[in-house]
Amino acid sequence: AQSVTQPDIHITVSEGASLELRCNYSYGATPYLFWYVQSPGQGLQLLLKYFSGDTLVQGIKGFEAEFKRSQSSFNLRKPSVHWSDAAEYFCAVGFGNDMRFGAGTRLTVKP
Amino acid sequence: NAGVTQTPKFQVLKTGQSMTLQCAQDMNHNSMYWYRQDPGMGLRLIYYSASEGTTDKGEVPNGYNVSRLNKREFSLRLESAAPSQTSVYFCASSGRTGGWNSPLHFGNGTRLTVT
C-alpha cells in the first residue's frame, strides 16, 4: 500500500545548526513529492515539490530536498536553522486523487 | 489575496448534533478537498471534488457528507457528531490538471470538539 513515513516525531536543533528531516515513501510509480510546513494554529504552507528532473530541489525559506529513488527517500535539509523555523513539517506524496501525508516531524529550535 | 477561507475557526458540539463546515477558494481551482488532522496521524482525506458537480470518497468518509455548491465552495457536513470526529479539519484546493502537477493550497483549519 502507498504510504509515507517520517521516522522522527520530534527533533531539537540549536539555532544556526544544520537540519535534515527524513521522509521515506512507498509508491510504485514515479512519485510527486512535497514538503509542507505548519505553524501552530495555521494551515499547511508548501515548502517545495518534486515532479521530475533535477533530484535536488530548492524551496522557500532556504530549504532544499533531495529525491533518491534507490532509497525511496525525499529528505528535507537546511544549512542553518533560524528560530522562526520551529514548526511541524509534513512530507507528502501525490497518489491518484489523494495526497498522502506522513505523520509529521515537530522541530524545536534551541537558542 | 484570500486563497482558501474556512469557517468557523472553532466549534464545540455535543454528541448527536449536526453542523456544516464552509470552505471557499478564490483561485479558480477545479479540485477541492477536505482533510482531517489527528495527532500522530498526519492528514487524511475525507472527501474530494475533482470538478464542479462531482464528489468522491477519500480514505475516511464515514460520518461525513459533502456538497460542491459551485466552483468556489465546498462544504463538509456532520449529520450526527461523535466524539471520534474531534479533530482539526482542513479544506484545500488545487489547480491540478493531471497527476499532481499543482500542489494543495490549504485554509487555516477548523478545530472541532465533540463532547
PDB file of C-alpha atoms in Angstrom:
ATOM      1  CA  ALA A   1       0.000   0.000   0.000  1.00  0.00           C
ATOM      2  CA  GLN A   2       1.125   3.539  -0.694  1.00  0.00           C
ATOM      3  CA  SER A   3       2.463   5.228   2.424  1.00  0.00           C
ATOM      4  CA  VAL A   4       4.691   8.000   3.676  1.00  0.00           C
ATOM      5  CA  THR A   5       6.921   7.547   6.708  1.00  0.00           C
ATOM      6  CA  GLN A   6       8.580  10.252   8.723  1.00  0.00           C
ATOM      7  CA  PRO A   7      10.702   8.342  11.228  1.00  0.00           C
ATOM      8  CA  ASP A   8      11.347  11.251  13.581  1.00  0.00           C
ATOM      9  CA  ILE A   9       8.382  12.504  15.594  1.00  0.00           C
ATOM     10  CA  HIS A  10      10.328  15.326  17.251  1.00  0.00           C
ATOM     11  CA  ILE A  11      13.721  16.875  16.537  1.00  0.00           C
ATOM     12  CA  THR A  12      15.545  19.566  18.503  1.00  0.00           C
ATOM     13  CA  VAL A  13      18.383  21.555  16.950  1.00  0.00           C
ATOM     14  CA  SER A  14      20.307  24.621  18.045  1.00  0.00           C
ATOM     15  CA  GLU A  15      19.853  27.853  16.162  1.00  0.00           C
ATOM     16  CA  GLY A  16      22.468  28.061  13.422  1.00  0.00           C
ATOM     17  CA  ALA A  17      22.922  24.286  13.199  1.00  0.00           C
ATOM     18  CA  SER A  18      22.106  22.282  10.117  1.00  0.00           C
ATOM     19  CA  LEU A  19      18.882  20.306   9.786  1.00  0.00           C
ATOM     20  CA  GLU A  20      17.812  17.158   7.998  1.00  0.00           C
ATOM     21  CA  LEU A  21      14.279  15.775   8.231  1.00  0.00           C
ATOM     22  CA  ARG A  22      13.761  12.307   6.886  1.00  0.00           C
ATOM     23  CA  CYS A  23      10.972  11.060   4.636  1.00  0.00           C
ATOM     24  CA  ASN A  24      10.513   7.643   3.049  1.00  0.00           C
ATOM     25  CA  TYR A  25       7.684   6.687   0.743  1.00  0.00           C
ATOM     26  CA  SER A  26       6.220   3.543  -0.672  1.00  0.00           C
ATOM     27  CA  TYR A  27       4.868   4.077  -4.159  1.00  0.00           C
ATOM     28  CA  GLY A  28       5.239   2.059  -7.353  1.00  0.00           C
ATOM     29  CA  ALA A  29       5.402   4.771  -9.982  1.00  0.00           C
ATOM     30  CA  THR A  30       7.399   7.986 -10.240  1.00  0.00           C
ATOM     31  CA  PRO A  31       6.157   9.967  -7.271  1.00  0.00           C
ATOM     32  CA  TYR A  32       5.004  13.530  -6.926  1.00  0.00           C
ATOM     33  CA  LEU A  33       6.676  14.596  -3.676  1.00  0.00           C
ATOM     34  CA  PHE A  34       6.058  17.570  -1.430  1.00  0.00           C
ATOM     35  CA  TRP A  35       7.177  19.118   1.828  1.00  0.00           C
ATOM     36  CA  TYR A  36       4.804  21.337   3.797  1.00  0.00           C
ATOM     37  CA  VAL A  37       5.308  23.340   6.980  1.00  0.00           C
ATOM     38  CA  GLN A  38       2.654  24.092   9.594  1.00  0.00           C
ATOM     39  CA  SER A  39       2.994  26.769  12.243  1.00  0.00           C
ATOM     40  CA  PRO A  40       0.767  26.487  15.331  1.00  0.00           C
ATOM     41  CA  GLY A  41      -2.868  27.261  14.584  1.00  0.00           C
ATOM     42  CA  GLN A  42      -2.191  27.653  10.881  1.00  0.00           C
ATOM     43  CA  GLY A  43      -2.778  25.725   7.713  1.00  0.00           C
ATOM     44  CA  LEU A  44      -0.050  23.975   5.768  1.00  0.00           C
ATOM     45  CA  GLN A  45       2.291  26.002   3.574  1.00  0.00           C
ATOM     46  CA  LEU A  46       4.159  24.467   0.656  1.00  0.00           C
ATOM     47  CA  LEU A  47       7.945  24.490   1.057  1.00  0.00           C
ATOM     48  CA  LEU A  48       8.923  22.669  -2.126  1.00  0.00           C
ATOM     49  CA  LYS A  49       7.894  19.995  -4.592  1.00  0.00           C
ATOM     50  CA  TYR A  50       9.456  17.408  -6.880  1.00  0.00           C
ATOM     51  CA  PHE A  51       7.909  16.051 -10.058  1.00  0.00           C
ATOM     52  CA  SER A  52      10.821  15.140 -12.300  1.00  0.00           C
ATOM     53  CA  GLY A  53      14.205  16.374 -13.464  1.00  0.00           C
ATOM     54  CA  ASP A  54      16.933  17.551 -11.122  1.00  0.00           C
ATOM     55  CA  THR A  55      16.745  15.449  -7.977  1.00  0.00           C
ATOM     56  CA  LEU A  56      17.853  18.345  -5.752  1.00  0.00           C
ATOM     57  CA  VAL A  57      15.071  20.883  -5.452  1.00  0.00           C
ATOM     58  CA  GLN A  58      15.138  24.287  -3.843  1.00  0.00           C
ATOM     59  CA  GLY A  59      12.252  25.708  -1.885  1.00  0.00           C
ATOM     60  CA  ILE A  60      11.259  28.731   0.096  1.00  0.00           C
ATOM     61  CA  LYS A  61      12.892  29.908   3.339  1.00  0.00           C
ATOM     62  CA  GLY A  62      16.265  28.377   2.380  1.00  0.00           C
ATOM     63  CA  PHE A  63      15.066  24.753   2.390  1.00  0.00           C
ATOM     64  CA  GLU A  64      16.082  22.102  -0.103  1.00  0.00           C
ATOM     65  CA  ALA A  65      15.260  18.431  -0.582  1.00  0.00           C
ATOM     66  CA  GLU A  66      16.871  15.579  -2.456  1.00  0.00           C
ATOM     67  CA  PHE A  67      14.959  12.791  -4.176  1.00  0.00           C
ATOM     68  CA  LYS A  68      16.765   9.439  -4.033  1.00  0.00           C
ATOM     69  CA  ARG A  69      14.868   6.816  -5.983  1.00  0.00           C
ATOM     70  CA  SER A  70      17.127   3.953  -4.850  1.00  0.00           C
ATOM     71  CA  GLN A  71      16.349   4.737  -1.212  1.00  0.00           C
ATOM     72  CA  SER A  72      12.710   5.825  -1.730  1.00  0.00           C
ATOM     73  CA  SER A  73      13.576   8.957   0.191  1.00  0.00           C
ATOM     74  CA  PHE A  74      12.933  12.667  -0.063  1.00  0.00           C
ATOM     75  CA  ASN A  75      14.787  14.263   2.847  1.00  0.00           C
ATOM     76  CA  LEU A  76      14.462  17.936   3.683  1.00  0.00           C
ATOM     77  CA  ARG A  77      17.556  19.964   4.587  1.00  0.00           C
ATOM     78  CA  LYS A  78      18.541  23.428   5.696  1.00  0.00           C
ATOM     79  CA  PRO A  79      22.153  24.513   6.257  1.00  0.00           C
ATOM     80  CA  SER A  80      21.462  26.906   9.145  1.00  0.00           C
ATOM     81  CA  VAL A  81      18.264  26.844  11.177  1.00  0.00           C
ATOM     82  CA  HIS A  82      16.591  30.016  12.437  1.00  0.00           C
ATOM     83  CA  TRP A  83      14.350  30.250  15.481  1.00  0.00           C
ATOM     84  CA  SER A  84      11.430  31.038  13.177  1.00  0.00           C
ATOM     85  CA  ASP A  85      11.776  27.566  11.596  1.00  0.00           C
ATOM     86  CA  ALA A  86      10.242  25.967  14.681  1.00  0.00           C
ATOM     87  CA  ALA A  87       7.092  24.290  13.354  1.00  0.00           C
ATOM     88  CA  GLU A  88       5.755  20.938  12.235  1.00  0.00           C
ATOM     89  CA  TYR A  89       6.905  19.567   8.897  1.00  0.00           C
ATOM     90  CA  PHE A  90       4.984  17.150   6.698  1.00  0.00           C
ATOM     91  CA  CYS A  91       6.185  15.091   3.799  1.00  0.00           C
ATOM     92  CA  ALA A  92       3.517  14.133   1.251  1.00  0.00           C
ATOM     93  CA  VAL A  93       3.100  12.026  -1.883  1.00  0.00           C
ATOM     94  CA  GLY A  94       0.533  12.683  -4.589  1.00  0.00           C
ATOM     95  CA  PHE A  95      -1.230   9.391  -5.211  1.00  0.00           C
ATOM     96  CA  GLY A  96      -4.241   9.043  -7.516  1.00  0.00           C
ATOM     97  CA  ASN A  97      -6.711  11.697  -6.399  1.00  0.00           C
ATOM     98  CA  ASP A  98      -5.282  11.799  -2.906  1.00  0.00           C
ATOM     99  CA  MET A  99      -2.235  13.419  -1.376  1.00  0.00           C
ATOM    100  CA  ARG A 100      -0.926  11.107   1.339  1.00  0.00           C
ATOM    101  CA  PHE A 101       0.841  12.706   4.282  1.00  0.00           C
ATOM    102  CA  GLY A 102       3.368  11.464   6.765  1.00  0.00           C
ATOM    103  CA  ALA A 103       2.635  11.813  10.470  1.00  0.00           C
ATOM    104  CA  GLY A 104       4.828  14.904  10.704  1.00  0.00           C
ATOM    105  CA  THR A 105       8.062  15.914  12.447  1.00  0.00           C
ATOM    106  CA  ARG A 106       7.925  18.624  15.068  1.00  0.00           C
ATOM    107  CA  LEU A 107      11.004  20.848  15.041  1.00  0.00           C
ATOM    108  CA  THR A 108      12.137  22.679  18.166  1.00  0.00           C
ATOM    109  CA  VAL A 109      14.924  25.263  17.848  1.00  0.00           C
ATOM    110  CA  LYS A 110      17.117  25.946  20.881  1.00  0.00           C
ATOM    111  CA  PRO A 111      18.585  29.433  21.297  1.00  0.00           C
TER     112      PRO A 111
ATOM    113  CA  ASN B   1      -5.413  37.598  -1.789  1.00  0.00           C
ATOM    114  CA  ALA B   2      -7.554  35.334   0.441  1.00  0.00           C
ATOM    115  CA  GLY B   3      -6.752  31.902  -1.071  1.00  0.00           C
ATOM    116  CA  VAL B   4      -8.768  29.278   0.835  1.00  0.00           C
ATOM    117  CA  THR B   5     -11.142  30.519   3.539  1.00  0.00           C
ATOM    118  CA  GLN B   6     -12.746  28.231   6.116  1.00  0.00           C
ATOM    119  CA  THR B   7     -15.451  28.982   8.645  1.00  0.00           C
ATOM    120  CA  PRO B   8     -15.824  28.633  11.562  1.00  0.00           C
ATOM    121  CA  LYS B   9     -12.369  28.561  13.140  1.00  0.00           C
ATOM    122  CA  PHE B  10     -13.555  26.791  16.295  1.00  0.00           C
ATOM    123  CA  GLN B  11     -16.652  24.774  17.151  1.00  0.00           C
ATOM    124  CA  VAL B  12     -17.832  22.712  20.092  1.00  0.00           C
ATOM    125  CA  LEU B  13     -20.665  20.240  19.541  1.00  0.00           C
ATOM    126  CA  LYS B  14     -22.492  17.779  21.713  1.00  0.00           C
ATOM    127  CA  THR B  15     -22.754  14.182  20.557  1.00  0.00           C
ATOM    128  CA  GLY B  16     -25.566  13.845  18.030  1.00  0.00           C
ATOM    129  CA  GLN B  17     -25.608  17.476  16.937  1.00  0.00           C
ATOM    130  CA  SER B  18     -25.056  18.423  13.322  1.00  0.00           C
ATOM    131  CA  MET B  19     -23.041  21.145  11.674  1.00  0.00           C
ATOM    132  CA  THR B  20     -21.635  22.270   8.354  1.00  0.00           C
ATOM    133  CA  LEU B  21     -18.095  23.458   7.763  1.00  0.00           C
ATOM    134  CA  GLN B  22     -17.805  26.004   4.992  1.00  0.00           C
ATOM    135  CA  CYS B  23     -14.937  26.435   2.550  1.00  0.00           C
ATOM    136  CA  ALA B  24     -14.396  28.839  -0.319  1.00  0.00           C
ATOM    137  CA  GLN B  25     -11.450  29.416  -2.645  1.00  0.00           C
ATOM    138  CA  ASP B  26     -10.781  32.336  -4.959  1.00  0.00           C
ATOM    139  CA  MET B  27      -8.023  30.782  -7.099  1.00  0.00           C
ATOM    140  CA  ASN B  28     -10.346  29.375  -9.762  1.00  0.00           C
ATOM    141  CA  HIS B  29      -9.241  25.844  -8.902  1.00  0.00           C
ATOM    142  CA  ASN B  30     -11.219  22.864 -10.154  1.00  0.00           C
ATOM    143  CA  SER B  31     -10.273  20.457  -7.345  1.00  0.00           C
ATOM    144  CA  MET B  32     -11.219  20.832  -3.698  1.00  0.00           C
ATOM    145  CA  TYR B  33     -10.561  18.592  -0.696  1.00  0.00           C
ATOM    146  CA  TRP B  34     -11.461  18.033   2.930  1.00  0.00           C
ATOM    147  CA  TYR B  35      -8.842  16.552   5.254  1.00  0.00           C
ATOM    148  CA  ARG B  36      -8.826  15.834   8.947  1.00  0.00           C
ATOM    149  CA  GLN B  37      -5.692  16.118  11.069  1.00  0.00           C
ATOM    150  CA  ASP B  38      -5.218  14.000  14.170  1.00  0.00           C
ATOM    151  CA  PRO B  39      -2.120  13.855  16.396  1.00  0.00           C
ATOM    152  CA  GLY B  40       0.428  11.347  15.153  1.00  0.00           C
ATOM    153  CA  MET B  41      -1.564  10.549  12.019  1.00  0.00           C
ATOM    154  CA  GLY B  42      -0.835  13.396   9.651  1.00  0.00           C
ATOM    155  CA  LEU B  43      -3.699  14.439   7.390  1.00  0.00           C
ATOM    156  CA  ARG B  44      -6.240  12.008   5.995  1.00  0.00           C
ATOM    157  CA  LEU B  45      -8.554  12.678   3.096  1.00  0.00           C
ATOM    158  CA  ILE B  46     -12.270  12.661   3.887  1.00  0.00           C
ATOM    159  CA  TYR B  47     -13.816  13.663   0.559  1.00  0.00           C
ATOM    160  CA  TYR B  48     -12.730  15.440  -2.570  1.00  0.00           C
ATOM    161  CA  SER B  49     -14.280  17.103  -5.562  1.00  0.00           C
ATOM    162  CA  ALA B  50     -12.329  16.886  -8.803  1.00  0.00           C
ATOM    163  CA  SER B  51     -14.592  19.400 -10.512  1.00  0.00           C
ATOM    164  CA  GLU B  52     -17.832  21.269 -10.024  1.00  0.00           C
ATOM    165  CA  GLY B  53     -20.681  18.782  -9.792  1.00  0.00           C
ATOM    166  CA  THR B  54     -18.610  15.771  -8.716  1.00  0.00           C
ATOM    167  CA  THR B  55     -17.625  14.431  -5.315  1.00  0.00           C
ATOM    168  CA  ASP B  56     -15.859  11.250  -4.236  1.00  0.00           C
ATOM    169  CA  LYS B  57     -14.931   9.480  -1.034  1.00  0.00           C
ATOM    170  CA  GLY B  58     -11.439   9.617   0.330  1.00  0.00           C
ATOM    171  CA  GLU B  59      -9.735   7.483   2.932  1.00  0.00           C
ATOM    172  CA  VAL B  60     -12.037   8.260   5.913  1.00  0.00           C
ATOM    173  CA  PRO B  61     -15.518   9.286   4.645  1.00  0.00           C
ATOM    174  CA  ASN B  62     -17.752   7.599   7.242  1.00  0.00           C
ATOM    175  CA  GLY B  63     -19.921  10.033   9.187  1.00  0.00           C
ATOM    176  CA  TYR B  64     -19.486  12.887   6.707  1.00  0.00           C
ATOM    177  CA  ASN B  65     -21.216  14.300   3.667  1.00  0.00           C
ATOM    178  CA  VAL B  66     -20.095  16.999   1.259  1.00  0.00           C
ATOM    179  CA  SER B  67     -21.567  19.403  -1.218  1.00  0.00           C
ATOM    180  CA  ARG B  68     -19.776  21.154  -4.063  1.00  0.00           C
ATOM    181  CA  LEU B  69     -22.053  24.143  -4.221  1.00  0.00           C
ATOM    182  CA  ASN B  70     -20.274  25.803  -7.151  1.00  0.00           C
ATOM    183  CA  LYS B  71     -16.692  26.097  -8.369  1.00  0.00           C
ATOM    184  CA  ARG B  72     -15.682  28.220  -5.372  1.00  0.00           C
ATOM    185  CA  GLU B  73     -17.416  26.475  -2.480  1.00  0.00           C
ATOM    186  CA  PHE B  74     -17.128  23.015  -0.954  1.00  0.00           C
ATOM    187  CA  SER B  75     -18.880  22.264   2.334  1.00  0.00           C
ATOM    188  CA  LEU B  76     -18.492  19.382   4.788  1.00  0.00           C
ATOM    189  CA  ARG B  77     -21.426  18.238   6.894  1.00  0.00           C
ATOM    190  CA  LEU B  78     -21.513  16.163  10.046  1.00  0.00           C
ATOM    191  CA  GLU B  79     -25.055  14.848  10.397  1.00  0.00           C
ATOM    192  CA  SER B  80     -24.707  13.339  13.874  1.00  0.00           C
ATOM    193  CA  ALA B  81     -21.434  14.267  15.510  1.00  0.00           C
ATOM    194  CA  ALA B  82     -19.477  11.689  17.513  1.00  0.00           C
ATOM    195  CA  PRO B  83     -16.500  12.159  19.850  1.00  0.00           C
ATOM    196  CA  SER B  84     -14.332  10.321  17.296  1.00  0.00           C
ATOM    197  CA  GLN B  85     -14.862  13.276  14.979  1.00  0.00           C
ATOM    198  CA  THR B  86     -12.999  15.605  17.321  1.00  0.00           C
ATOM    199  CA  SER B  87     -10.229  16.822  15.062  1.00  0.00           C
ATOM    200  CA  VAL B  88      -8.851  19.726  13.077  1.00  0.00           C
ATOM    201  CA  TYR B  89     -10.427  19.947   9.644  1.00  0.00           C
ATOM    202  CA  PHE B  90      -8.656  21.460   6.654  1.00  0.00           C
ATOM    203  CA  CYS B  91     -10.079  22.442   3.342  1.00  0.00           C
ATOM    204  CA  ALA B  92      -7.696  22.611   0.391  1.00  0.00           C
ATOM    205  CA  SER B  93      -7.817  23.302  -3.312  1.00  0.00           C
ATOM    206  CA  SER B  94      -5.576  22.555  -6.262  1.00  0.00           C
ATOM    207  CA  GLY B  95      -5.231  23.692  -9.843  1.00  0.00           C
ATOM    208  CA  ARG B  96      -4.019  20.240 -10.858  1.00  0.00           C
ATOM    209  CA  THR B  97      -4.882  19.143 -14.372  1.00  0.00           C
ATOM    210  CA  GLY B  98      -3.355  15.665 -14.261  1.00  0.00           C
ATOM    211  CA  GLY B  99      -1.268  13.814 -11.779  1.00  0.00           C
ATOM    212  CA  TRP B 100      -0.123  16.187  -9.078  1.00  0.00           C
ATOM    213  CA  ASN B 101       1.379  18.900 -11.230  1.00  0.00           C
ATOM    214  CA  SER B 102      -0.040  21.524  -8.878  1.00  0.00           C
ATOM    215  CA  PRO B 103       0.114  21.360  -5.086  1.00  0.00           C
ATOM    216  CA  LEU B 104      -2.613  21.694  -2.482  1.00  0.00           C
ATOM    217  CA  HIS B 105      -3.371  25.138  -1.042  1.00  0.00           C
ATOM    218  CA  PHE B 106      -4.778  24.957   2.469  1.00  0.00           C
ATOM    219  CA  GLY B 107      -7.126  27.003   4.586  1.00  0.00           C
ATOM    220  CA  ASN B 108      -6.303  27.724   8.223  1.00  0.00           C
ATOM    221  CA  GLY B 109      -8.443  24.941   9.602  1.00  0.00           C
ATOM    222  CA  THR B 110     -11.466  24.399  11.845  1.00  0.00           C
ATOM    223  CA  ARG B 111     -10.851  22.977  15.297  1.00  0.00           C
ATOM    224  CA  LEU B 112     -13.865  20.839  16.212  1.00  0.00           C
ATOM    225  CA  THR B 113     -14.502  19.318  19.620  1.00  0.00           C
ATOM    226  CA  VAL B 114     -17.357  16.860  20.153  1.00  0.00           C
ATOM    227  CA  THR B 115     -18.282  16.201  23.770  1.00  0.00           C
TER     228      THR B 115
END
